[in-house]
CSV table of C-alpha atoms in Angstrom, one decimal:
chain,number,residue,atom,x,y,z
A,1175,UNK,CA,124.0,97.5,101.4
A,1176,UNK,CA,127.5,96.4,102.0
A,1177,UNK,CA,128.8,93.1,100.6
A,1178,UNK,CA,129.7,90.7,103.3
A,1179,UNK,CA,132.3,88.0,103.3
A,1180,UNK,CA,131.2,84.6,101.9
A,1181,UNK,CA,131.5,82.9,105.3
A,1182,UNK,CA,128.5,85.0,106.5
A,1183,UNK,CA,126.3,83.2,104.0
A,1184,UNK,CA,126.6,79.9,105.8
A,1185,UNK,CA,125.4,81.4,109.1
A,1186,UNK,CA,122.6,83.2,107.3
A,1187,UNK,CA,121.5,80.0,105.5
A,1188,UNK,CA,121.2,78.1,108.8
A,1189,UNK,CA,119.2,80.8,110.4
A,1190,UNK,CA,117.0,81.4,107.3
A,1191,UNK,CA,115.7,77.8,107.4
A,1192,UNK,CA,117.6,76.9,104.3
A,1193,UNK,CA,115.9,73.9,102.6
A,1194,UNK,CA,115.8,72.0,99.4
A,1195,UNK,CA,113.8,74.0,96.8
A,1196,UNK,CA,112.4,72.9,93.4
A,1197,UNK,CA,113.6,75.5,90.9
A,1198,UNK,CA,112.0,75.8,87.5
A,1199,UNK,CA,113.9,75.1,84.2
A,1200,UNK,CA,114.9,78.5,82.8
A,1201,UNK,CA,117.7,77.3,80.5
A,1202,UNK,CA,117.9,79.6,77.5
A,1203,UNK,CA,116.6,82.6,79.4
A,1204,UNK,CA,118.6,85.7,80.2
A,1205,UNK,CA,117.5,87.9,83.2
A,1206,UNK,CA,118.8,91.3,84.3
A,1207,UNK,CA,118.6,92.1,88.0
A,1208,UNK,CA,119.3,95.7,88.9
A,1209,UNK,CA,120.1,95.8,92.6
A,1210,UNK,CA,121.1,92.2,92.5
A,1211,UNK,CA,124.2,92.7,94.6
A,1212,UNK,CA,122.0,93.7,97.6
A,1213,UNK,CA,121.1,91.3,100.5
A,1214,UNK,CA,117.6,90.4,99.0
A,1215,UNK,CA,118.9,90.6,95.5
A,1216,UNK,CA,121.4,87.9,96.3
A,1217,UNK,CA,118.7,85.3,96.8
A,1218,UNK,CA,117.1,86.3,93.5
A,1219,UNK,CA,120.3,86.0,91.6
A,1220,UNK,CA,121.0,82.6,93.1
A,1221,UNK,CA,117.5,81.4,92.2
A,1222,UNK,CA,117.9,82.3,88.6
A,1223,UNK,CA,121.3,80.7,88.4
A,1224,UNK,CA,119.9,77.5,90.0
A,1225,UNK,CA,117.2,77.6,87.4
A,1226,UNK,CA,119.7,77.5,84.6
A,1227,UNK,CA,119.3,81.1,83.4
A,1228,UNK,CA,122.0,83.5,82.4
A,1229,UNK,CA,122.0,86.4,85.0
A,1230,UNK,CA,123.1,89.9,84.3
A,1231,UNK,CA,123.7,92.1,87.4
A,1232,UNK,CA,124.6,95.8,87.0
A,1233,UNK,CA,126.9,97.3,89.5
A,1234,UNK,CA,128.1,100.9,90.1
A,1235,UNK,CA,131.7,99.9,90.9
A,1236,UNK,CA,134.3,97.2,90.1
A,1237,UNK,CA,134.9,96.8,93.9
A,1238,UNK,CA,131.2,96.0,94.5
A,1239,UNK,CA,131.1,93.7,91.5
A,1240,UNK,CA,134.1,91.7,92.6
A,1241,UNK,CA,132.8,91.5,96.2
A,1242,UNK,CA,129.6,90.1,94.9
A,1243,UNK,CA,131.4,87.6,92.7
A,1244,UNK,CA,133.3,86.4,95.7
A,1245,UNK,CA,130.1,86.1,97.7
A,1246,UNK,CA,128.8,83.7,95.1
A,1247,UNK,CA,131.9,81.5,94.9
A,1248,UNK,CA,129.9,78.6,96.3
A,1249,UNK,CA,127.2,78.8,93.6
A,1250,UNK,CA,127.6,76.1,90.9
A,1251,UNK,CA,126.0,78.2,88.2
A,1252,UNK,CA,128.3,81.2,88.7
A,1253,UNK,CA,129.8,80.8,85.2
A,1254,UNK,CA,126.4,82.1,83.9
A,1255,UNK,CA,126.7,85.3,86.0
A,1256,UNK,CA,127.6,88.5,84.1
A,1257,UNK,CA,128.5,91.5,86.2
A,1258,UNK,CA,128.3,94.8,84.2
A,1259,UNK,CA,129.7,98.0,85.7
A,1260,UNK,CA,128.0,101.3,84.9
A,1261,UNK,CA,125.3,103.7,85.8
A,1262,UNK,CA,121.9,102.1,85.9
A,1263,UNK,CA,120.1,104.6,88.2
A,1264,UNK,CA,119.6,107.5,85.9
A,1265,UNK,CA,117.4,107.7,82.8
A,1266,UNK,CA,120.2,108.1,80.3
A,1267,UNK,CA,122.6,105.8,82.2
A,1268,UNK,CA,120.1,102.9,82.3
A,1269,UNK,CA,119.5,103.2,78.6
A,1270,UNK,CA,123.2,103.1,77.8
A,1271,UNK,CA,123.8,100.2,80.0
A,1272,UNK,CA,120.9,98.3,78.5
A,1273,UNK,CA,122.3,98.9,75.0
A,1274,UNK,CA,125.7,97.6,76.1
A,1275,UNK,CA,124.2,94.4,77.6
A,1276,UNK,CA,122.1,93.6,74.6
A,1277,UNK,CA,125.0,94.3,72.2
A,1278,UNK,CA,127.5,92.2,74.1
A,1279,UNK,CA,125.3,89.4,75.5
A,1280,UNK,CA,122.1,89.3,73.4
A,1281,UNK,CA,118.4,89.8,74.1
A,1282,UNK,CA,117.1,89.7,77.7
A,1283,UNK,CA,114.0,87.7,78.5
A,1284,UNK,CA,113.2,88.9,82.0
A,1285,UNK,CA,114.0,91.7,84.5
A,1286,UNK,CA,113.8,92.0,88.3
A,1287,UNK,CA,114.2,95.4,89.9
A,1288,UNK,CA,115.3,95.1,93.5
A,1289,UNK,CA,116.5,98.6,94.0
A,1290,UNK,CA,116.3,100.4,97.4
A,1291,UNK,CA,116.7,100.0,101.1
A,1292,UNK,CA,115.4,101.1,104.4
A,1293,UNK,CA,115.5,104.5,106.1
A,1294,UNK,CA,114.3,105.7,109.5
A,1295,UNK,CA,114.7,109.3,110.5
A,1296,UNK,CA,112.5,112.3,111.2
A,1297,UNK,CA,108.7,112.5,110.9
A,1298,UNK,CA,107.5,113.7,107.5
A,1299,UNK,CA,107.0,117.3,108.7
A,1300,UNK,CA,110.7,117.4,109.7
A,1301,UNK,CA,112.3,115.4,107.0
A,1302,UNK,CA,115.3,117.0,105.4
A,1303,UNK,CA,115.7,117.9,101.7
A,1304,UNK,CA,118.6,115.5,101.5
A,1305,UNK,CA,116.5,112.6,102.9
A,1306,UNK,CA,113.8,113.4,100.4
A,1307,UNK,CA,116.2,113.5,97.5
A,1308,UNK,CA,117.9,110.3,98.5
A,1309,UNK,CA,115.0,108.1,99.6
A,1310,UNK,CA,112.2,109.3,97.3
A,1311,UNK,CA,113.4,111.3,94.3
A,1312,UNK,CA,116.5,109.2,93.5
A,1313,UNK,CA,114.8,105.9,94.1
A,1314,UNK,CA,111.7,106.8,92.1
A,1315,UNK,CA,114.0,107.9,89.2
A,1316,UNK,CA,116.0,104.7,89.4
A,1317,UNK,CA,112.9,102.5,89.2
A,1318,UNK,CA,111.5,104.6,86.3
A,1319,UNK,CA,114.9,104.4,84.5
A,1320,UNK,CA,115.0,100.6,85.0
A,1321,UNK,CA,111.4,100.2,83.6
A,1322,UNK,CA,112.1,102.4,80.6
A,1323,UNK,CA,115.4,100.6,79.8
A,1324,UNK,CA,114.2,97.0,80.2
A,1325,UNK,CA,110.5,96.6,79.9
A,1326,UNK,CA,110.5,97.3,76.1
A,1327,UNK,CA,113.4,94.8,75.7
A,1328,UNK,CA,112.1,91.7,77.6
A,1329,UNK,CA,110.5,88.9,75.7
A,1330,UNK,CA,106.7,88.6,75.4
A,1331,UNK,CA,106.7,85.5,77.6
A,1332,UNK,CA,109.1,87.0,80.1
A,1333,UNK,CA,108.3,88.9,83.3
A,1334,UNK,CA,109.1,92.4,84.7
A,1335,UNK,CA,109.2,92.1,88.4
A,1336,UNK,CA,109.6,94.8,91.1
A,1337,UNK,CA,110.7,94.0,94.7
A,1338,UNK,CA,109.1,96.4,97.3
A,1339,UNK,CA,107.8,96.5,100.8
A,1340,UNK,CA,104.5,96.4,102.6
A,1341,UNK,CA,105.4,99.9,103.9
A,1342,UNK,CA,103.7,100.9,100.6
A,1343,UNK,CA,100.3,100.1,102.2
A,1344,UNK,CA,101.1,100.2,105.9
A,1345,UNK,CA,102.4,103.5,107.3
A,1346,UNK,CA,105.6,103.3,109.3
A,1347,UNK,CA,106.1,106.3,111.6
A,1348,UNK,CA,109.5,107.8,111.2
A,1349,UNK,CA,109.9,106.2,107.7
A,1350,UNK,CA,107.2,108.1,105.9
A,1351,UNK,CA,109.5,108.9,102.9
A,1352,UNK,CA,110.0,105.2,102.4
A,1353,UNK,CA,106.3,104.5,102.6
A,1354,UNK,CA,105.6,107.3,100.0
A,1355,UNK,CA,108.2,106.0,97.6
A,1356,UNK,CA,107.0,102.4,97.9
A,1357,UNK,CA,103.4,103.5,97.3
A,1358,UNK,CA,104.5,105.4,94.2
A,1359,UNK,CA,106.3,102.2,93.1
A,1360,UNK,CA,103.1,100.2,93.4
A,1361,UNK,CA,101.3,102.7,91.3
A,1362,UNK,CA,104.1,102.6,88.7
A,1363,UNK,CA,103.7,98.9,88.4
A,1364,UNK,CA,99.9,99.1,88.0
A,1365,UNK,CA,100.2,101.8,85.4
A,1366,UNK,CA,102.8,99.8,83.5
A,1367,UNK,CA,100.6,96.8,83.5
A,1368,UNK,CA,97.6,98.8,82.3
A,1369,UNK,CA,99.6,100.4,79.5
A,1370,UNK,CA,101.1,97.0,78.5
A,1371,UNK,CA,97.6,95.6,78.1
A,1372,UNK,CA,98.6,92.0,78.5
A,1373,UNK,CA,101.6,92.3,76.1
A,1374,UNK,CA,104.0,92.1,79.1
A,1375,UNK,CA,103.6,90.5,82.5
A,1376,UNK,CA,104.4,92.8,85.4
A,1377,UNK,CA,104.6,91.8,89.0
A,1378,UNK,CA,104.9,93.9,92.2
A,1379,UNK,CA,106.1,92.1,95.3
A,1380,UNK,CA,105.4,93.6,98.7
A,1381,UNK,CA,107.5,92.1,101.5
A,1382,UNK,CA,107.5,92.4,105.2
A,1383,UNK,CA,110.9,91.8,106.9
A,1384,UNK,CA,113.1,89.5,104.9
A,1385,UNK,CA,115.7,87.1,106.3
A,1386,UNK,CA,119.0,87.7,104.4
A,1387,UNK,CA,122.8,87.8,104.9
A,1388,UNK,CA,122.5,91.1,106.8
A,1389,UNK,CA,120.1,89.5,109.3
A,1390,UNK,CA,122.1,86.8,111.1
A,1391,UNK,CA,119.3,86.0,113.5
A,1392,UNK,CA,116.3,85.0,111.4
A,1393,UNK,CA,112.7,84.9,112.4
A,1394,UNK,CA,111.4,81.6,110.9
A,1395,UNK,CA,108.1,83.1,110.1
A,1396,UNK,CA,109.7,85.7,107.8
A,1397,UNK,CA,110.3,85.1,104.1
A,1398,UNK,CA,114.0,84.7,103.2
A,1399,UNK,CA,115.9,86.1,100.3
A,1400,UNK,CA,115.9,82.6,98.8
A,1401,UNK,CA,112.1,82.5,99.1
A,1402,UNK,CA,111.9,85.7,97.2
A,1403,UNK,CA,114.2,84.3,94.5
A,1404,UNK,CA,112.2,81.2,94.1
A,1405,UNK,CA,109.0,83.2,93.6
A,1406,UNK,CA,110.6,85.4,91.0
A,1407,UNK,CA,112.0,82.4,89.0
A,1408,UNK,CA,108.6,80.6,89.2
A,1409,UNK,CA,106.8,83.6,87.9
A,1410,UNK,CA,109.2,83.9,85.0
A,1411,UNK,CA,108.7,80.2,84.2
A,1412,UNK,CA,104.9,80.1,84.6
A,1413,UNK,CA,103.9,82.2,81.6
A,1414,UNK,CA,100.1,81.7,82.3
A,1415,UNK,CA,100.3,83.9,85.4
A,1416,UNK,CA,99.0,87.4,84.5
A,1417,UNK,CA,100.3,90.7,85.9
A,1418,UNK,CA,99.6,91.1,89.6
A,1419,UNK,CA,100.6,92.6,93.0
A,1420,UNK,CA,101.5,90.2,95.8
A,1421,UNK,CA,101.3,90.9,99.5
A,1422,UNK,CA,104.0,88.7,101.1
A,1423,UNK,CA,104.1,89.6,104.8
A,1424,UNK,CA,105.3,86.1,105.9
A,1425,UNK,CA,106.0,82.6,104.8
A,1426,UNK,CA,102.3,81.6,105.1
A,1427,UNK,CA,101.3,84.1,102.5
A,1428,UNK,CA,104.3,83.1,100.4
A,1429,UNK,CA,103.1,79.4,100.5
A,1430,UNK,CA,99.6,80.4,99.4
A,1431,UNK,CA,100.9,82.4,96.5
A,1432,UNK,CA,103.3,79.7,95.4
A,1433,UNK,CA,100.6,77.1,95.5
A,1434,UNK,CA,98.3,79.1,93.3
A,1435,UNK,CA,100.8,80.1,90.7
A,1436,UNK,CA,102.3,76.6,90.3
A,1437,UNK,CA,99.4,75.2,88.3
A,1438,UNK,CA,97.7,76.8,85.2
A,1439,UNK,CA,94.5,78.7,86.0
A,1440,UNK,CA,91.2,77.4,84.7
A,1441,UNK,CA,89.3,79.6,82.2
A,1442,UNK,CA,88.0,82.7,83.7
A,1443,UNK,CA,90.3,82.6,86.8
A,1444,UNK,CA,93.5,84.2,87.6
A,1445,UNK,CA,96.4,82.1,88.9
A,1446,UNK,CA,97.0,84.2,92.0
A,1447,UNK,CA,93.6,84.7,93.5
A,1448,UNK,CA,94.8,85.8,96.9
A,1449,UNK,CA,97.1,88.5,95.6
A,1450,UNK,CA,95.6,91.6,93.9
A,1451,UNK,CA,95.7,94.6,96.1
A,1452,UNK,CA,98.0,93.7,99.0
A,1453,UNK,CA,96.5,93.9,102.4
């Protein structure tokens, strides 16, 4: 998604029902956010900065990195933002970039993968090879590369989070490749959680439409990019919340999940009882 001028942020905030939010204290934490320059990623980056964390955002080009830095010129915590230029979408590239980040900045406590976008084209039986490669193969590879690079490196109390869409569980005619890729991403998160065996916390977010800087006319019932960011930061902070998948079609579901993860669970209960398999 293209970077927009900072002035668009003000209009977006007004339409996205911007409000005072209570961010957790994540001072001393370092989070990497592949895809953080995107329109939803921006809200996640801002949330971690407002929580006191150091934030590392990979970018594929200097131009995109500088555009994103300019977009965040109004953010008080921007001195804790590190933009790292390099390949993070291939298996080898993601490993090399992770090595660079750890060597230059130190260990990473958390990671949020917000990689991808939307596509609408032909029905599945007519989809082109190029569309398949771009919107399934390349994105599936990018998410696997990110998990391989960062999951072994995050702290035991940190969180690995994946931002996806409800098209994983609700078929969207004309966007079948996206639905297939998102469904594969859900299974990737479930397999990673099963293989981690409680040694790492892994969260899959499944959103409906999200208000962001690229949607100047917001629907007040939709979650915003800032809502997504607050949930990510809260899950990083609340270490008692176990691995889970969250269906987040609108702000009502977001409020339910936030209420349930904001207090430690009692023995024998999970903190997010209404999440599980997204409906």
